[in-house]
Short mmCIF file of C-alpha atoms in Angstrom, two decimals:
data_model
loop_
_atom_site.label_atom_id
_atom_site.label_comp_id
_atom_site.label_asym_id
_atom_site.label_seq_id
_atom_site.Cartn_x
_atom_site.Cartn_y
_atom_site.Cartn_z
CA MET A 8 -44.75 -18.05 -18.67
CA SER A 9 -43.49 -14.58 -17.84
CA SER A 10 -40.20 -14.48 -15.95
CA ASP A 11 -41.91 -12.06 -13.53
CA ARG A 12 -44.55 -14.60 -12.46
CA VAL A 13 -42.87 -17.80 -11.27
CA PRO A 14 -45.20 -19.46 -8.72
CA ILE A 15 -43.62 -20.39 -5.42
CA ARG A 16 -44.77 -24.01 -5.72
CA GLN A 17 -42.68 -24.37 -8.88
CA VAL A 18 -39.35 -23.79 -7.14
CA PHE A 19 -40.29 -26.08 -4.22
CA HIS A 20 -41.41 -28.98 -6.44
CA GLY A 21 -39.67 -32.36 -6.35
CA ARG A 22 -36.20 -33.25 -5.09
CA ARG A 23 -34.70 -29.89 -5.93
CA GLY A 24 -37.52 -28.26 -3.94
CA VAL A 25 -36.62 -30.30 -0.85
CA PHE A 26 -32.98 -29.39 -1.35
CA LEU A 27 -33.92 -25.69 -1.61
CA PHE A 28 -35.95 -25.96 1.59
CA SER A 29 -32.97 -27.51 3.39
CA MET A 30 -30.68 -24.74 2.12
CA LEU A 31 -33.07 -22.06 3.37
CA LEU A 32 -33.31 -23.81 6.74
CA ALA A 33 -29.52 -23.89 6.99
CA GLU A 34 -29.40 -20.20 6.05
CA PHE A 35 -31.91 -19.45 8.81
CA GLY A 36 -29.81 -21.32 11.37
CA GLY A 37 -26.63 -19.65 10.17
CA GLY A 38 -28.30 -16.25 10.38
CA MET A 39 -29.43 -16.87 13.93
CA GLN A 40 -25.94 -17.93 14.93
CA GLY A 41 -24.28 -14.98 13.21
CA LEU A 42 -26.56 -12.60 15.08
CA ALA A 43 -25.92 -14.53 18.31
CA ILE A 44 -22.19 -13.96 17.88
CA SER A 45 -22.55 -10.21 17.28
CA THR A 46 -25.04 -9.90 20.15
CA VAL A 47 -23.24 -11.78 22.91
CA LEU A 48 -19.58 -11.41 21.91
CA PRO A 49 -19.09 -8.44 24.28
CA VAL A 50 -20.31 -10.71 27.11
CA VAL A 51 -17.87 -13.41 26.00
CA ALA A 52 -14.97 -10.97 25.92
CA GLN A 53 -15.86 -9.71 29.38
CA GLU A 54 -16.15 -13.19 30.92
CA LEU A 55 -12.94 -14.48 29.31
CA HIS A 56 -11.02 -11.21 29.87
CA GLY A 57 -10.35 -10.90 26.15
CA PHE A 58 -11.42 -7.44 24.99
CA ALA A 59 -7.99 -7.03 23.38
CA LEU A 60 -9.09 -9.67 20.84
CA PHE A 61 -12.67 -8.43 20.44
CA GLY A 62 -12.16 -6.70 17.08
CA ALA A 63 -10.05 -9.51 15.65
CA THR A 64 -12.61 -12.10 16.74
CA LEU A 65 -15.48 -10.15 15.19
CA ALA A 66 -13.68 -9.85 11.84
CA ALA A 67 -12.03 -13.29 11.77
CA GLY A 68 -14.99 -15.22 10.34
CA ASN A 69 -15.42 -13.00 7.28
CA ILE A 70 -11.69 -12.92 6.58
CA ALA A 71 -11.49 -16.73 6.79
CA ALA A 72 -14.54 -17.06 4.51
CA VAL A 73 -12.94 -14.80 1.92
CA LEU A 74 -9.75 -16.86 2.08
CA MET A 75 -11.69 -20.12 1.64
CA LEU A 76 -13.67 -18.73 -1.29
CA SER A 77 -10.35 -17.99 -3.01
CA PHE A 78 -9.73 -21.75 -3.23
CA SER A 79 -13.29 -23.08 -3.46
CA ALA A 80 -13.76 -23.21 -7.26
CA PRO A 81 -11.19 -26.00 -7.86
CA LEU A 82 -12.47 -27.88 -4.80
CA LEU A 83 -16.07 -27.75 -6.02
CA ALA A 84 -14.94 -28.95 -9.45
CA ARG A 85 -13.35 -32.08 -7.95
CA MET A 86 -15.62 -32.98 -5.01
CA ARG A 87 -19.12 -34.40 -5.31
CA PRO A 88 -21.87 -32.21 -3.78
CA ALA A 89 -22.52 -34.63 -0.90
CA ALA A 90 -18.81 -34.62 0.00
CA VAL A 91 -18.70 -30.81 -0.05
CA ILE A 92 -21.69 -30.63 2.29
CA ALA A 93 -20.14 -33.18 4.65
CA TRP A 94 -16.73 -31.51 4.85
CA ALA A 95 -18.19 -28.01 5.17
CA THR A 96 -20.44 -29.21 8.00
CA VAL A 97 -17.62 -30.95 9.88
CA ILE A 98 -15.40 -27.84 9.63
CA PHE A 99 -18.28 -25.57 10.66
CA LEU A 100 -19.15 -27.72 13.70
CA ALA A 101 -15.47 -27.93 14.71
CA GLY A 102 -15.30 -24.15 14.72
CA VAL A 103 -18.50 -23.83 16.72
CA ALA A 104 -17.27 -26.42 19.24
CA ALA A 105 -13.96 -24.58 19.68
CA SER A 106 -15.86 -21.40 20.53
CA VAL A 107 -18.54 -23.03 22.70
CA PHE A 108 -16.00 -24.89 24.88
CA ALA A 109 -13.39 -22.11 24.75
CA PRO A 110 -11.48 -21.62 28.03
CA THR A 111 -9.94 -18.37 26.76
CA MET A 112 -10.67 -15.69 24.15
CA GLU A 113 -7.89 -17.08 21.97
CA TRP A 114 -9.90 -20.26 21.50
CA VAL A 115 -13.00 -18.25 20.58
CA LEU A 116 -10.88 -16.53 17.92
CA VAL A 117 -9.66 -19.90 16.61
CA GLY A 118 -13.25 -21.13 16.52
CA MET A 119 -14.37 -18.11 14.48
CA ILE A 120 -11.59 -18.73 11.97
CA VAL A 121 -12.44 -22.42 11.55
CA ARG A 122 -16.16 -21.65 11.36
CA GLY A 123 -15.47 -19.03 8.67
CA ILE A 124 -13.57 -21.58 6.57
CA GLY A 125 -16.54 -23.93 6.68
CA LEU A 126 -18.96 -21.14 5.80
CA GLY A 127 -16.76 -20.01 2.91
CA LEU A 128 -16.84 -23.50 1.41
CA ILE A 129 -20.61 -23.97 1.77
CA THR A 130 -21.37 -20.43 0.56
CA GLY A 131 -19.60 -20.98 -2.76
CA PHE A 132 -21.28 -24.37 -3.09
CA GLY A 133 -24.74 -22.97 -2.31
CA SER A 134 -24.49 -20.29 -4.98
CA SER A 135 -23.34 -22.88 -7.50
CA ALA A 136 -26.20 -25.22 -6.57
CA ILE A 137 -28.79 -22.50 -7.14
CA GLY A 138 -27.21 -21.66 -10.48
CA GLY A 139 -27.36 -25.30 -11.57
CA LEU A 140 -30.78 -26.26 -10.21
CA PHE A 141 -32.89 -23.30 -11.38
CA ASP A 142 -33.21 -21.67 -14.76
CA ASP A 143 -33.00 -17.96 -15.54
CA ARG A 144 -36.72 -17.36 -14.88
CA GLU A 145 -36.75 -19.17 -11.53
CA ARG A 146 -33.44 -18.06 -10.06
CA PRO A 147 -34.41 -14.49 -9.09
CA ARG A 148 -37.47 -15.88 -7.29
CA VAL A 149 -35.28 -18.33 -5.35
CA LEU A 150 -32.75 -15.66 -4.41
CA GLY A 151 -35.55 -13.40 -3.20
CA LEU A 152 -36.50 -16.12 -0.71
CA TYR A 153 -33.09 -15.81 0.96
CA ALA A 154 -33.86 -12.25 2.01
CA PHE A 155 -37.16 -13.46 3.46
CA VAL A 156 -35.36 -16.14 5.49
CA TRP A 157 -33.27 -13.41 7.12
CA LEU A 158 -36.31 -11.41 8.22
CA ILE A 159 -37.10 -13.36 11.40
CA PRO A 160 -33.46 -13.58 12.59
CA SER A 161 -33.05 -9.85 11.99
CA ILE A 162 -36.11 -8.94 14.04
CA ALA A 163 -36.12 -11.59 16.77
CA GLY A 164 -32.55 -12.93 16.73
CA PRO A 165 -30.74 -10.36 18.88
CA ALA A 166 -33.42 -10.34 21.61
CA LEU A 167 -33.80 -14.13 21.63
CA ASN A 168 -30.07 -14.75 21.87
CA ALA A 169 -29.71 -12.12 24.57
CA VAL A 170 -32.38 -13.91 26.63
CA ILE A 171 -30.67 -17.27 26.13
CA ALA A 172 -27.28 -15.82 27.09
CA GLN A 173 -28.71 -14.27 30.25
CA SER A 174 -30.73 -17.38 31.20
CA VAL A 175 -28.38 -20.29 30.51
CA GLY A 176 -25.14 -18.66 29.36
CA TRP A 177 -23.49 -17.37 26.21
CA ARG A 178 -22.21 -20.85 25.24
CA TRP A 179 -25.79 -22.04 24.63
CA ALA A 180 -26.50 -18.91 22.58
CA PHE A 181 -23.57 -19.92 20.34
CA ALA A 182 -24.52 -23.60 20.25
CA TRP A 183 -28.27 -23.89 19.66
CA PRO A 184 -28.37 -22.55 16.07
CA ALA A 185 -25.67 -25.07 15.11
CA ILE A 186 -28.12 -27.88 15.91
CA LEU A 187 -30.55 -26.40 13.39
CA VAL A 188 -27.78 -26.04 10.81
CA LEU A 189 -26.71 -29.65 11.34
CA GLY A 190 -30.23 -30.96 10.75
CA ALA A 191 -30.57 -28.86 7.59
CA ARG A 192 -27.19 -30.02 6.28
CA VAL A 193 -28.14 -33.68 6.79
CA LEU A 194 -31.25 -33.06 4.68
CA MET A 195 -29.12 -31.26 2.07
CA GLY A 196 -26.82 -34.26 1.86
CA ALA A 197 -29.74 -36.64 1.40
CA TYR A 198 -30.97 -34.69 -1.64
CA ALA A 199 -27.60 -33.55 -3.03
CA SER A 200 -28.00 -35.90 -6.01
CA ALA A 201 -30.52 -33.44 -7.44
CA ILE A 202 -27.65 -31.05 -8.27
CA PRO A 203 -26.24 -31.40 -11.81
CA TRP A 204 -22.48 -32.04 -11.41
CA GLU A 205 -19.60 -33.51 -13.34
CA LYS A 206 -15.97 -33.72 -12.31
CA ARG A 207 -13.61 -31.38 -14.13
CA LYS A 208 -10.36 -29.51 -13.67
CA GLU A 209 -10.49 -25.91 -12.52
CA PRO A 210 -7.26 -23.90 -12.18
CA VAL A 211 -6.33 -22.34 -8.83
CA ARG A 212 -6.47 -18.53 -9.03
CA ALA A 213 -6.10 -17.73 -5.35
CA VAL A 214 -3.35 -15.10 -5.24
CA ALA A 215 -5.64 -12.08 -5.46
CA GLY A 216 -8.05 -13.63 -2.95
CA VAL A 217 -5.23 -14.20 -0.47
CA VAL A 218 -4.22 -10.55 -0.96
CA VAL A 219 -7.78 -9.46 -0.16
CA ALA A 220 -7.89 -11.60 3.01
CA ALA A 221 -4.50 -10.22 4.09
CA ALA A 222 -5.62 -6.65 3.39
CA LEU A 223 -8.76 -7.15 5.48
CA GLY A 224 -6.68 -8.47 8.36
CA VAL A 225 -4.15 -5.65 8.18
CA GLY A 226 -6.89 -3.04 7.87
CA ALA A 227 -8.79 -4.41 10.86
CA ALA A 228 -5.61 -4.37 12.98
CA ALA A 229 -4.57 -0.91 11.82
CA SER A 230 -7.99 0.60 12.52
CA ALA A 231 -7.60 -0.36 16.19
CA SER A 232 -4.35 1.61 16.52
CA SER A 233 -3.49 5.29 16.38
CA GLY A 234 -0.63 7.15 14.80
CA LEU A 235 0.78 7.82 11.35
CA TRP A 236 1.87 4.32 10.38
CA PRO A 237 -1.40 2.61 11.32
CA ALA A 238 -3.19 5.25 9.22
CA VAL A 239 -0.87 4.54 6.28
CA LEU A 240 -1.42 0.79 6.67
CA PHE A 241 -5.19 1.30 6.82
CA VAL A 242 -5.26 3.30 3.58
CA ALA A 243 -2.97 0.76 1.88
CA ALA A 244 -5.21 -2.09 3.07
CA ALA A 245 -8.33 -0.33 1.78
CA LEU A 246 -6.80 0.27 -1.64
CA GLY A 247 -5.19 -3.17 -1.80
CA GLY A 248 -8.40 -4.89 -0.77
CA GLY A 249 -10.47 -3.11 -3.43
CA ILE A 250 -7.93 -3.78 -6.17
CA GLY A 251 -7.59 -7.39 -5.02
CA ILE A 252 -11.35 -8.00 -5.22
CA VAL A 253 -11.50 -6.78 -8.82
CA ALA A 254 -8.31 -8.71 -9.70
CA PHE A 255 -9.71 -11.96 -8.31
CA LEU A 256 -12.98 -11.57 -10.20
CA ARG A 257 -11.10 -10.70 -13.37
CA ALA A 258 -8.93 -13.81 -13.05
CA GLY A 259 -12.05 -15.96 -12.80
CA ALA A 260 -14.06 -14.05 -15.39
CA PRO A 261 -11.55 -12.41 -17.73
CA GLY A 262 -13.40 -9.47 -19.26
CA GLY A 263 -16.82 -9.14 -20.84
CA ARG A 264 -20.31 -9.49 -19.46
CA LEU A 265 -19.61 -11.75 -16.49
CA LEU A 266 -16.90 -9.50 -15.05
CA SER A 267 -19.03 -6.35 -15.23
CA THR A 268 -21.96 -8.24 -13.71
CA LEU A 269 -19.85 -9.51 -10.80
CA VAL A 270 -18.24 -6.14 -10.07
CA SER A 271 -21.58 -4.28 -10.18
CA PHE A 272 -23.05 -6.94 -7.87
CA GLY A 273 -20.13 -6.47 -5.49
CA ALA A 274 -20.66 -2.71 -5.58
CA LEU A 275 -24.34 -3.19 -4.74
CA CYS A 276 -23.51 -5.34 -1.71
CA ALA A 277 -20.78 -2.97 -0.58
CA ALA A 278 -23.06 0.06 -0.85
CA PHE A 279 -25.91 -1.48 1.15
CA PHE A 280 -23.80 -3.05 3.88
CA GLY A 281 -21.63 0.05 4.13
CA ILE A 282 -24.77 2.02 4.93
CA GLU A 283 -26.17 -0.69 7.20
CA SER A 284 -22.95 -0.96 9.21
CA LEU A 285 -23.14 2.72 10.22
CA LEU A 286 -26.85 3.07 11.01
CA SER A 287 -26.64 1.99 14.64
CA VAL A 288 -23.66 4.15 15.56
CA THR A 289 -25.18 7.15 13.77
CA VAL A 290 -28.48 6.94 15.63
CA ILE A 291 -26.87 6.30 19.02
CA GLU A 292 -23.71 8.41 18.95
CA ALA A 293 -24.58 11.25 16.59
CA PHE A 294 -28.19 11.89 17.60
CA GLY A 295 -28.53 10.41 21.08
CA GLY A 296 -31.03 7.70 20.20
CA GLY A 297 -31.12 4.44 22.11
CA LEU A 298 -30.53 0.89 21.02
CA LEU A 299 -34.24 0.47 20.23
CA LEU A 300 -34.27 3.34 17.74
CA ALA A 301 -31.06 2.07 16.19
CA SER A 302 -32.63 -1.37 15.71
CA VAL A 303 -35.66 0.29 14.10
CA ALA A 304 -33.41 1.83 11.44
CA ILE A 305 -31.67 -1.48 10.72
CA THR A 306 -34.97 -3.38 10.69
CA ALA A 307 -36.50 -0.85 8.27
CA ALA A 308 -33.68 -1.53 5.80
CA LEU A 309 -33.97 -5.31 6.14
CA ILE A 310 -37.77 -5.40 5.92
CA MET A 311 -37.78 -3.31 2.76
CA TRP A 312 -35.11 -5.58 1.28
CA THR A 313 -37.24 -8.61 2.08
CA LEU A 314 -40.53 -7.24 0.77
CA ALA A 315 -39.05 -5.80 -2.42
CA GLY A 316 -37.08 -8.99 -3.11
CA LEU A 317 -40.01 -11.38 -2.86
CA ARG A 318 -41.29 -10.43 -6.32
CA PRO A 319 -38.26 -9.79 -8.55
CA ARG A 320 -39.05 -8.35 -11.97
CA PRO A 321 -36.25 -9.09 -14.43
CA SER A 322 -38.13 -7.75 -17.45
CA ALA A 323 -39.27 -4.50 -15.82
CA ARG A 324 -38.33 -1.11 -17.19
CA PRO A 325 -36.52 0.92 -16.05
CA ASP A 326 -33.90 -1.69 -15.24
CA ARG A 327 -34.21 -2.76 -11.60
CA VAL A 328 -30.49 -3.41 -11.01
CA THR A 329 -29.48 0.06 -12.18
CA GLY A 330 -32.45 1.57 -10.33
CA GLY A 331 -31.50 -0.17 -7.10
CA LEU A 332 -27.97 1.18 -7.28
CA VAL A 333 -29.29 4.69 -7.99
CA LEU A 334 -31.42 4.43 -4.84
CA MET A 335 -28.27 3.41 -2.96
CA VAL A 336 -26.47 6.53 -4.19
CA LEU A 337 -29.38 8.74 -3.13
CA ALA A 338 -29.54 7.06 0.28
CA ALA A 339 -25.81 7.55 0.88
CA VAL A 340 -26.01 11.23 -0.14
CA ALA A 341 -29.02 11.76 2.13
CA LEU A 342 -27.22 10.13 5.08
CA VAL A 343 -24.20 12.38 4.54
CA VAL A 344 -26.46 15.45 4.67
CA ILE A 345 -28.39 14.17 7.71
CA SER A 346 -25.19 13.30 9.58
CA PHE A 347 -23.66 16.72 9.02
CA ALA A 348 -26.75 18.93 9.34
CA GLY A 349 -29.46 16.92 11.13
CA ALA A 350 -30.51 17.25 14.74
CA GLY A 351 -32.73 15.51 17.27
CA VAL A 352 -35.68 13.24 16.62
CA GLY A 353 -36.21 14.59 13.11
CA ALA A 354 -32.78 13.35 12.08
CA ILE A 355 -33.49 9.89 13.48
CA VAL A 356 -36.79 9.71 11.59
CA ALA A 357 -34.98 10.77 8.42
CA ILE A 358 -32.37 8.06 8.98
CA VAL A 359 -35.07 5.38 9.34
CA ILE A 360 -36.74 6.54 6.10
CA THR A 361 -33.42 6.64 4.27
CA ALA A 362 -32.51 3.19 5.56
CA ALA A 363 -35.79 1.92 4.11
CA VAL A 364 -34.88 3.49 0.75
CA ALA A 365 -31.53 1.68 0.81
CA GLY A 366 -33.36 -1.55 1.64
CA LEU A 367 -35.75 -0.99 -1.26
CA GLY A 368 -32.81 -0.53 -3.61
CA MET A 369 -31.21 -3.72 -2.36
CA GLY A 370 -34.47 -5.64 -2.61
CA ILE A 371 -35.24 -4.78 -6.22
CA ALA A 372 -31.65 -5.25 -7.39
CA TYR A 373 -30.04 -8.05 -5.37
CA PRO A 374 -31.83 -11.18 -6.67
CA LEU A 375 -31.59 -9.99 -10.27
CA ALA A 376 -27.94 -8.88 -10.08
CA MET A 377 -26.89 -12.17 -8.50
CA SER A 378 -28.96 -14.26 -10.90
CA GLU A 379 -27.56 -12.58 -14.01
CA ALA A 380 -24.09 -13.92 -13.27
CA PHE A 381 -25.35 -17.43 -14.12
CA GLU A 382 -26.98 -16.48 -17.43
CA GLY A 383 -23.93 -17.06 -19.61
CA PRO A 384 -22.24 -20.27 -20.81
CA ASP A 385 -19.89 -20.62 -17.82
CA PRO A 386 -20.57 -23.66 -15.55
CA ALA A 387 -22.50 -22.90 -12.38
CA MET A 388 -19.78 -24.54 -10.24
CA ARG A 389 -17.33 -21.96 -11.59
CA VAL A 390 -19.61 -18.94 -11.34
CA GLY A 391 -20.98 -19.71 -7.86
CA PRO A 392 -17.73 -19.15 -5.95
CA LEU A 393 -17.13 -15.93 -7.89
CA VAL A 394 -20.58 -14.62 -6.96
CA SER A 395 -20.09 -15.54 -3.30
CA PHE A 396 -16.62 -14.01 -3.28
CA ALA A 397 -17.96 -10.77 -4.78
CA GLU A 398 -20.59 -10.51 -2.05
CA THR A 399 -18.54 -11.69 0.94
CA ALA A 400 -15.33 -9.84 0.12
CA SER A 401 -17.08 -6.59 -0.84
CA THR A 402 -19.15 -6.64 2.34
CA ALA A 403 -16.13 -7.28 4.57
CA TRP A 404 -14.09 -4.67 2.69
CA ILE A 405 -16.62 -1.85 3.03
CA ALA A 406 -17.32 -2.71 6.68
CA MET A 407 -13.59 -2.45 7.39
CA ILE A 408 -13.36 0.90 5.62
CA CYS A 409 -16.47 2.54 7.05
CA GLY A 410 -16.05 1.15 10.55
CA GLY A 411 -12.32 1.81 10.60
CA LEU A 412 -12.68 5.38 9.37
CA TYR A 413 -15.37 6.13 11.94
CA SER A 414 -13.23 4.67 14.73
CA ALA A 415 -10.18 6.65 13.60
CA LEU A 416 -12.06 9.95 13.41
CA HIS A 417 -13.71 9.22 16.76
CA GLY A 418 -10.23 8.69 18.20
CA PHE A 419 -9.24 12.17 17.01
CA ALA A 420 -12.25 13.62 18.88
CA VAL A 421 -14.15 14.40 15.68
CA ALA A 422 -17.87 14.94 16.31
CA PRO A 423 -19.85 11.70 15.81
CA GLY A 424 -22.07 13.25 13.13
CA VAL A 425 -19.08 14.44 11.12
CA ALA A 426 -17.36 11.07 11.51
CA ALA A 427 -20.45 9.19 10.34
CA GLY A 428 -21.07 11.59 7.45
CA THR A 429 -17.48 11.20 6.27
CA ALA A 430 -17.80 7.41 6.39
CA TYR A 431 -21.11 7.49 4.47
CA ALA A 432 -19.43 9.65 1.83
CA LEU A 433 -17.12 6.76 0.96
CA VAL A 434 -20.15 4.69 -0.05
CA ILE A 435 -21.14 7.18 -2.76
CA PRO A 436 -18.30 6.50 -5.27
CA VAL A 437 -18.69 2.74 -4.75
CA ALA A 438 -22.41 2.92 -5.56
CA LEU A 439 -21.78 5.26 -8.50
CA ALA A 440 -19.27 2.81 -9.97
CA GLY A 441 -21.95 0.13 -9.66
CA VAL A 442 -24.49 2.35 -11.44
CA MET A 443 -22.13 2.90 -14.37
CA LEU A 444 -21.30 -0.79 -14.70
CA ALA A 445 -24.93 -1.87 -14.36
CA ALA A 446 -26.11 0.67 -16.94
CA ARG A 447 -23.55 -0.57 -19.47
CA ARG A 448 -23.87 -4.30 -18.87
CA ARG A 449 -25.21 -6.65 -21.52
CA ARG A 450 -27.91 -9.16 -20.59
CA VAL A 451 -27.78 -12.66 -22.06
CA PRO A 452 -31.13 -13.52 -23.69
CA TRP A 453 -32.88 -16.25 -21.74
CA VAL A 454 -32.93 -19.59 -23.50
CA ALA A 455 -35.40 -22.25 -22.41
CA ARG A 456 -33.82 -25.38 -21.00
CA GLN A 457 -35.05 -28.50 -19.36
CA PRO A 458 -34.97 -28.50 -15.56
CA PRO A 459 -32.70 -31.04 -13.82
CA VAL A 460 -34.07 -34.56 -13.65
CA GLU A 461 -35.91 -35.09 -10.38
#
């Protein structure tokens, strides 16, 4: 059977199919809650008089997830899958509860940190489970489904959560997706025995990951301040974070094919989410568009990602991973030009089209780039946390850089278009580095293997 034509019923067959369904359901619930947090957090900060902690609260979850992923490989090597699911769920729910019942903004911040730790643990586990349950033909198809699961939350999530927050309060907007996640996790635990697992020793290589988490925290704090020293700290955090990400991946995958695959995958994620993080502010601030037009640009990127990712083509030529990164470079260059030279409605239309191009690049490349990391001889429970770290840390890192640079330039009264264009320009070298690594990478020939026993 061609690797480009894996029927959907094949990946949903048997016990592993039920486990996959439960993972996708949990991802859906997590996506709805993540969007609820970003949508209603300004309301929370206003009600609890905590705008001073708004930025820290928004960034805390990702920083905590990166920190947890730094330690997750040895934990996953020692804990049975059902135990990992149980502990990750308990930690996640504790974080949600701390935020839902928070009397002050400080407790919301604590809740985001605890929630991020739980998500970091389950994210590394989920990637490992996919790597162990599905072979090299099936895995890109499975990973393409994750983009599809995010489609409904991306389109309907912000509006739905805004209605809930206005009708019954922001605490319910935070809480209701957790009920969905809990149900999905219970189902995951019931079918966790489908995952191939054996206990082993895995060394702790957390130093570089801790450096990355610290750099993200320092960078986020520095971007909220003005003056020479905050600027110096921000640049140091940006450089330290980037070096730390590569150092952590190199410690876990010392040289060769796996390292280049992980770094190019991280560059892909950083390029797309760097662009995505600036779309709204560019439309609204630089060209006077409203929130609706800004959401159109973001939705265009996400829809194209979803549609292009549903049918991954690992054997296609030209290579889809390299091609996706090239599209990311072109999109970033176009957004720089539009931001500096565009005007009016025409610029907004161009931004929407360019966002769709970036989404297309992500869609054709993401499931294949992520899947390739599992193609070598390394155990899935070792590779999974590295893949999740590459995605989570790179996304948080580029968001800190692009958002922080825009905020800093805005503070110096730089025109919004110039500020956005300068921030987009930082995405270009990241995407180019990904292109070079992807073009030079070596694929591991697919070898047929028996699927896990149902």
